[in-house]
Amino acid sequence: RHYNNCRLWTFKKGCYVSFRPETVTAYQGMLFSIYGAYDDTHYSDEDLMFRLYESMAKCFETVRKEEYETIAERIPHLLSWLCAICNRKKIDLAEAVWHKYPNVCPYGLEVSGCICITRELVYAPSLAELLRFRNDRSHIPGRFKEFQEMFARIYGPVNKVKSIVAVLCHLAEEIGEVGEAYRLGNKEGMREEIADVFAWLCGVATRLGAHLEAVAWDAYPGVCNTCREKICICPPPRAMSIGPLRSPR
């Protein structure tokens, strides 16, 4: 079934896909097809949040061990759990990102070279100004590459001078804010913070010289990265080994 141009919620749990997704929405739907039924059976909402935190902690473990070359391998697992949360909460990741970042920085409306993080006073555009960009969907990204290029254009100059540790810390900060919005029952806040997490995932990938689309597919090539089945049949999480051979997903 061709699905790259389908709406996200046309995907069904247990209906596997047979080729590489071309868009962020299609990739999210592919993960839903693989893991939707398994996650609904074995993970509460809080469990999904904890798994996202664990994946972030694994990134910092690689930093502590100075294994910087393996950070890119951790990114897809963060993305996987982020998509799992989005699927649970019926949030279309690509739409959430565009709503927050409609081809510009939402804080200063810069199209490129934004340095708002260095300004003491942050300009807050009006809703009407944001809607002008948000409603112009002629430049909306679809593929991971297009989103990554958009964020590199907007924030690249600032991110280039930051250390990879600083970029990871900012990513962790945003993941914490997703958890805070969840704890407060603020779905709209969750959607905005999820968009920030994705933006910083793109920033980490760019800072590492990695292509998010490529590493995401390498980690999840249309099958579960543990049982290698198109519809996950892994044992319950608590029955799985917690040793070094255990897959991050």
Short mmCIF file of N, CA and C in Angstrom, two decimals, residues 33-141:
data_model
loop_
_atom_site.label_atom_id
_atom_site.label_comp_id
_atom_site.label_asym_id
_atom_site.label_seq_id
_atom_site.Cartn_x
_atom_site.Cartn_y
_atom_site.Cartn_z
N SER A 33 2.76 1.30 12.42
CA SER A 33 2.41 -0.02 11.88
C SER A 33 3.21 -1.13 12.58
N ILE A 34 4.48 -0.85 12.85
CA ILE A 34 5.35 -1.86 13.47
C ILE A 34 5.05 -2.02 14.95
N TYR A 35 4.95 -0.89 15.66
CA TYR A 35 4.94 -0.92 17.13
C TYR A 35 3.62 -0.53 17.78
N GLY A 36 2.64 -0.06 16.99
CA GLY A 36 1.41 0.46 17.60
C GLY A 36 0.73 -0.53 18.52
N ALA A 37 0.51 -1.74 18.04
CA ALA A 37 -0.18 -2.75 18.87
C ALA A 37 0.67 -3.16 20.06
N TYR A 38 1.98 -3.32 19.84
CA TYR A 38 2.88 -3.72 20.92
C TYR A 38 2.91 -2.65 22.01
N ASP A 39 3.06 -1.38 21.60
CA ASP A 39 3.13 -0.30 22.58
C ASP A 39 1.84 -0.17 23.36
N ASP A 40 0.69 -0.32 22.67
CA ASP A 40 -0.59 -0.22 23.37
C ASP A 40 -0.75 -1.33 24.40
N THR A 41 -0.18 -2.49 24.12
CA THR A 41 -0.29 -3.64 25.02
C THR A 41 0.64 -3.53 26.22
N HIS A 42 1.84 -3.03 25.98
CA HIS A 42 2.89 -3.14 27.01
C HIS A 42 3.31 -1.82 27.65
N TYR A 43 2.95 -0.68 27.08
CA TYR A 43 3.46 0.58 27.59
C TYR A 43 2.32 1.55 27.92
N SER A 44 2.34 2.08 29.13
CA SER A 44 1.45 3.19 29.48
C SER A 44 2.03 4.47 28.89
N ASP A 45 1.28 5.56 28.99
CA ASP A 45 1.80 6.85 28.54
C ASP A 45 3.09 7.20 29.27
N GLU A 46 3.09 6.94 30.60
CA GLU A 46 4.28 7.25 31.40
C GLU A 46 5.47 6.40 30.97
N ASP A 47 5.23 5.13 30.63
CA ASP A 47 6.31 4.27 30.17
C ASP A 47 6.97 4.83 28.91
N LEU A 48 6.15 5.33 27.99
CA LEU A 48 6.70 5.89 26.76
C LEU A 48 7.58 7.10 27.07
N MET A 49 7.13 7.92 28.02
CA MET A 49 7.95 9.08 28.41
C MET A 49 9.26 8.60 29.02
N PHE A 50 9.20 7.58 29.88
CA PHE A 50 10.42 7.07 30.51
C PHE A 50 11.39 6.52 29.46
N ARG A 51 10.87 5.85 28.43
CA ARG A 51 11.74 5.32 27.39
C ARG A 51 12.42 6.44 26.60
N LEU A 52 11.71 7.54 26.40
CA LEU A 52 12.34 8.69 25.75
C LEU A 52 13.47 9.23 26.62
N TYR A 53 13.22 9.32 27.93
CA TYR A 53 14.26 9.80 28.85
C TYR A 53 15.47 8.85 28.84
N GLU A 54 15.19 7.54 28.84
CA GLU A 54 16.28 6.56 28.83
C GLU A 54 17.15 6.71 27.58
N SER A 55 16.49 6.93 26.44
CA SER A 55 17.24 7.09 25.21
C SER A 55 18.11 8.34 25.25
N MET A 56 17.59 9.40 25.87
CA MET A 56 18.39 10.62 26.02
C MET A 56 19.58 10.37 26.94
N ALA A 57 19.35 9.61 28.01
CA ALA A 57 20.44 9.29 28.93
C ALA A 57 21.53 8.48 28.23
N LYS A 58 21.13 7.60 27.30
CA LYS A 58 22.12 6.82 26.55
C LYS A 58 23.01 7.73 25.71
N CYS A 59 22.45 8.81 25.21
CA CYS A 59 23.27 9.77 24.47
C CYS A 59 24.35 10.38 25.36
N PHE A 60 23.96 10.73 26.58
CA PHE A 60 24.94 11.30 27.51
C PHE A 60 25.95 10.25 27.96
N GLU A 61 25.54 8.99 27.98
CA GLU A 61 26.50 7.93 28.29
C GLU A 61 27.61 7.88 27.25
N THR A 62 27.24 8.04 25.98
CA THR A 62 28.27 8.04 24.94
C THR A 62 29.19 9.24 25.08
N VAL A 63 28.65 10.37 25.55
CA VAL A 63 29.49 11.55 25.78
C VAL A 63 30.46 11.28 26.93
N ARG A 64 29.94 10.70 28.02
CA ARG A 64 30.80 10.39 29.16
C ARG A 64 31.95 9.47 28.77
N LYS A 65 31.65 8.51 27.90
CA LYS A 65 32.67 7.57 27.44
C LYS A 65 33.50 8.12 26.29
N GLU A 66 33.17 9.35 25.87
CA GLU A 66 33.85 10.00 24.75
C GLU A 66 33.76 9.18 23.47
N GLU A 67 32.62 8.52 23.31
CA GLU A 67 32.35 7.76 22.08
C GLU A 67 31.46 8.60 21.18
N TYR A 68 31.97 9.74 20.77
CA TYR A 68 31.15 10.72 20.06
C TYR A 68 30.65 10.19 18.71
N GLU A 69 31.40 9.27 18.13
CA GLU A 69 30.99 8.76 16.82
C GLU A 69 29.72 7.92 16.90
N THR A 70 29.35 7.48 18.09
CA THR A 70 28.15 6.64 18.22
C THR A 70 26.89 7.44 18.56
N ILE A 71 27.02 8.74 18.76
CA ILE A 71 25.85 9.55 19.11
C ILE A 71 24.82 9.48 17.99
N ALA A 72 25.29 9.54 16.75
CA ALA A 72 24.36 9.49 15.61
C ALA A 72 23.55 8.21 15.61
N GLU A 73 24.11 7.13 16.14
CA GLU A 73 23.38 5.86 16.18
C GLU A 73 22.26 5.90 17.22
N ARG A 74 22.35 6.82 18.17
CA ARG A 74 21.32 6.93 19.21
C ARG A 74 20.13 7.77 18.76
N ILE A 75 20.35 8.66 17.80
CA ILE A 75 19.31 9.59 17.38
C ILE A 75 18.03 8.89 16.93
N PRO A 76 18.12 7.82 16.10
CA PRO A 76 16.89 7.18 15.64
C PRO A 76 16.03 6.62 16.77
N HIS A 77 16.65 6.21 17.87
CA HIS A 77 15.89 5.64 18.97
C HIS A 77 15.14 6.74 19.74
N LEU A 78 15.78 7.90 19.86
CA LEU A 78 15.06 9.05 20.40
C LEU A 78 13.86 9.38 19.51
N LEU A 79 14.10 9.40 18.21
CA LEU A 79 13.03 9.70 17.27
C LEU A 79 11.93 8.65 17.35
N SER A 80 12.30 7.39 17.50
CA SER A 80 11.31 6.32 17.59
C SER A 80 10.37 6.50 18.77
N TRP A 81 10.94 6.81 19.94
CA TRP A 81 10.10 6.98 21.13
C TRP A 81 9.31 8.28 21.05
N LEU A 82 9.88 9.30 20.42
CA LEU A 82 9.13 10.53 20.21
C LEU A 82 7.90 10.26 19.33
N CYS A 83 8.10 9.48 18.27
CA CYS A 83 6.97 9.11 17.40
C CYS A 83 5.96 8.25 18.15
N ALA A 84 6.44 7.39 19.05
CA ALA A 84 5.51 6.56 19.82
C ALA A 84 4.60 7.44 20.68
N ILE A 85 5.16 8.47 21.28
CA ILE A 85 4.36 9.40 22.08
C ILE A 85 3.38 10.15 21.18
N CYS A 86 3.87 10.59 20.02
CA CYS A 86 2.99 11.29 19.07
C CYS A 86 1.84 10.38 18.64
N ASN A 87 2.15 9.14 18.34
CA ASN A 87 1.10 8.21 17.91
C ASN A 87 0.08 7.97 19.02
N ARG A 88 0.56 7.86 20.23
CA ARG A 88 -0.35 7.65 21.36
C ARG A 88 -1.28 8.85 21.54
N LYS A 89 -0.72 10.04 21.36
CA LYS A 89 -1.48 11.27 21.61
C LYS A 89 -2.13 11.82 20.35
N LYS A 90 -2.05 11.07 19.24
CA LYS A 90 -2.63 11.50 17.96
C LYS A 90 -2.07 12.87 17.52
N ILE A 91 -0.77 12.98 17.60
CA ILE A 91 -0.08 14.20 17.15
C ILE A 91 0.68 13.88 15.87
N ASP A 92 0.38 14.59 14.81
CA ASP A 92 1.12 14.45 13.56
C ASP A 92 2.42 15.25 13.72
N LEU A 93 3.55 14.55 13.77
CA LEU A 93 4.82 15.19 14.07
C LEU A 93 5.16 16.28 13.07
N ALA A 94 5.04 15.99 11.79
CA ALA A 94 5.40 16.98 10.77
C ALA A 94 4.52 18.23 10.88
N GLU A 95 3.23 18.04 11.12
CA GLU A 95 2.33 19.19 11.26
C GLU A 95 2.65 19.99 12.52
N ALA A 96 3.02 19.28 13.60
CA ALA A 96 3.38 19.97 14.84
C ALA A 96 4.62 20.84 14.63
N VAL A 97 5.59 20.30 13.89
CA VAL A 97 6.82 21.05 13.64
C VAL A 97 6.52 22.27 12.78
N TRP A 98 5.71 22.10 11.73
CA TRP A 98 5.40 23.24 10.88
C TRP A 98 4.60 24.29 11.64
N HIS A 99 3.71 23.86 12.52
CA HIS A 99 2.92 24.80 13.31
C HIS A 99 3.82 25.68 14.17
N LYS A 100 4.90 25.09 14.71
CA LYS A 100 5.82 25.86 15.57
C LYS A 100 6.87 26.59 14.74
N TYR A 101 7.34 25.95 13.67
CA TYR A 101 8.43 26.51 12.85
C TYR A 101 8.00 26.59 11.39
N PRO A 102 7.17 27.57 11.04
CA PRO A 102 6.67 27.68 9.67
C PRO A 102 7.69 28.33 8.72
N ASN A 103 8.84 27.68 8.60
CA ASN A 103 9.92 28.13 7.72
C ASN A 103 10.66 29.35 8.26
N VAL A 104 10.39 29.69 9.53
CA VAL A 104 11.05 30.81 10.18
C VAL A 104 11.25 30.48 11.65
N CYS A 105 12.12 31.24 12.31
CA CYS A 105 12.21 31.16 13.76
C CYS A 105 10.94 31.78 14.35
N PRO A 106 10.22 31.09 15.22
CA PRO A 106 8.97 31.62 15.74
C PRO A 106 9.15 32.77 16.73
N TYR A 107 10.38 33.03 17.13
CA TYR A 107 10.62 34.08 18.12
C TYR A 107 11.02 35.41 17.49
N GLY A 108 11.63 35.35 16.30
CA GLY A 108 12.04 36.58 15.65
C GLY A 108 11.70 36.65 14.19
N LEU A 109 11.09 35.60 13.66
CA LEU A 109 10.66 35.52 12.27
C LEU A 109 11.83 35.56 11.28
N GLU A 110 13.04 35.22 11.76
CA GLU A 110 14.17 35.15 10.84
C GLU A 110 14.04 33.93 9.94
N VAL A 111 14.29 34.12 8.66
CA VAL A 111 14.25 33.02 7.71
C VAL A 111 15.57 32.27 7.70
N SER A 112 16.64 32.95 8.05
CA SER A 112 17.96 32.32 8.09
C SER A 112 18.85 33.07 9.07
N GLY A 113 19.89 32.36 9.53
CA GLY A 113 20.89 32.98 10.38
C GLY A 113 20.36 33.56 11.68
N CYS A 114 19.35 32.92 12.28
CA CYS A 114 18.77 33.45 13.51
C CYS A 114 19.78 33.40 14.65
N ILE A 115 19.85 34.50 15.40
CA ILE A 115 20.72 34.55 16.59
C ILE A 115 19.91 35.01 17.80
N CYS A 116 18.60 34.65 17.80
CA CYS A 116 17.74 35.14 18.88
C CYS A 116 18.20 34.65 20.24
N ILE A 117 18.91 33.52 20.27
CA ILE A 117 19.36 32.98 21.55
C ILE A 117 20.40 33.89 22.20
N THR A 118 21.02 34.77 21.40
CA THR A 118 22.04 35.67 21.94
C THR A 118 21.46 37.02 22.35
N ARG A 119 20.18 37.24 22.03
CA ARG A 119 19.57 38.53 22.36
C ARG A 119 19.01 38.51 23.77
N GLU A 120 19.17 39.61 24.46
CA GLU A 120 18.61 39.70 25.81
C GLU A 120 17.09 39.82 25.75
N LEU A 121 16.60 40.61 24.80
CA LEU A 121 15.17 40.79 24.65
C LEU A 121 14.71 39.98 23.44
N VAL A 122 13.83 39.03 23.66
CA VAL A 122 13.36 38.17 22.58
C VAL A 122 12.10 38.78 21.99
N TYR A 123 12.12 39.03 20.70
CA TYR A 123 10.96 39.57 20.02
C TYR A 123 9.88 38.50 19.97
N ALA A 124 8.66 38.87 20.29
CA ALA A 124 7.54 37.93 20.28
C ALA A 124 6.56 38.38 19.19
N PRO A 125 6.59 37.74 18.04
CA PRO A 125 5.69 38.14 16.96
C PRO A 125 4.24 37.89 17.32
N SER A 126 3.36 38.65 16.71
CA SER A 126 1.93 38.47 16.95
C SER A 126 1.44 37.21 16.25
N LEU A 127 0.27 36.75 16.67
CA LEU A 127 -0.32 35.57 16.04
C LEU A 127 -0.55 35.82 14.55
N ALA A 128 -0.97 37.04 14.21
CA ALA A 128 -1.22 37.36 12.80
C ALA A 128 0.05 37.23 11.97
N GLU A 129 1.18 37.66 12.55
CA GLU A 129 2.45 37.55 11.83
C GLU A 129 2.83 36.09 11.63
N LEU A 130 2.67 35.27 12.68
CA LEU A 130 2.97 33.85 12.56
C LEU A 130 2.05 33.15 11.56
N LEU A 131 0.77 33.51 11.59
CA LEU A 131 -0.18 32.89 10.68
C LEU A 131 0.15 33.18 9.22
N ARG A 132 0.75 34.33 8.98
CA ARG A 132 1.12 34.67 7.60
C ARG A 132 2.10 33.65 7.05
N PHE A 133 3.03 33.20 7.90
CA PHE A 133 3.99 32.17 7.47
C PHE A 133 3.37 30.78 7.54
N ARG A 134 2.62 30.53 8.60
CA ARG A 134 2.06 29.19 8.82
C ARG A 134 1.07 28.81 7.71
N ASN A 135 0.34 29.78 7.22
CA ASN A 135 -0.67 29.50 6.21
C ASN A 135 -0.10 29.43 4.80
N ASP A 136 1.13 29.85 4.63
CA ASP A 136 1.79 29.72 3.33
C ASP A 136 2.47 28.36 3.29
N ARG A 137 1.77 27.37 2.79
CA ARG A 137 2.25 26.00 2.80
C ARG A 137 3.01 25.64 1.52
N SER A 138 3.36 26.65 0.74
CA SER A 138 4.09 26.37 -0.50
C SER A 138 5.51 25.89 -0.24
N HIS A 139 6.02 26.20 0.95
CA HIS A 139 7.40 25.81 1.29
C HIS A 139 7.45 24.81 2.43
N ILE A 140 6.35 24.14 2.72
CA ILE A 140 6.33 23.22 3.86
C ILE A 140 7.21 22.00 3.55
N PRO A 141 8.12 21.66 4.46
CA PRO A 141 8.96 20.48 4.24
C PRO A 141 8.13 19.20 4.34
#
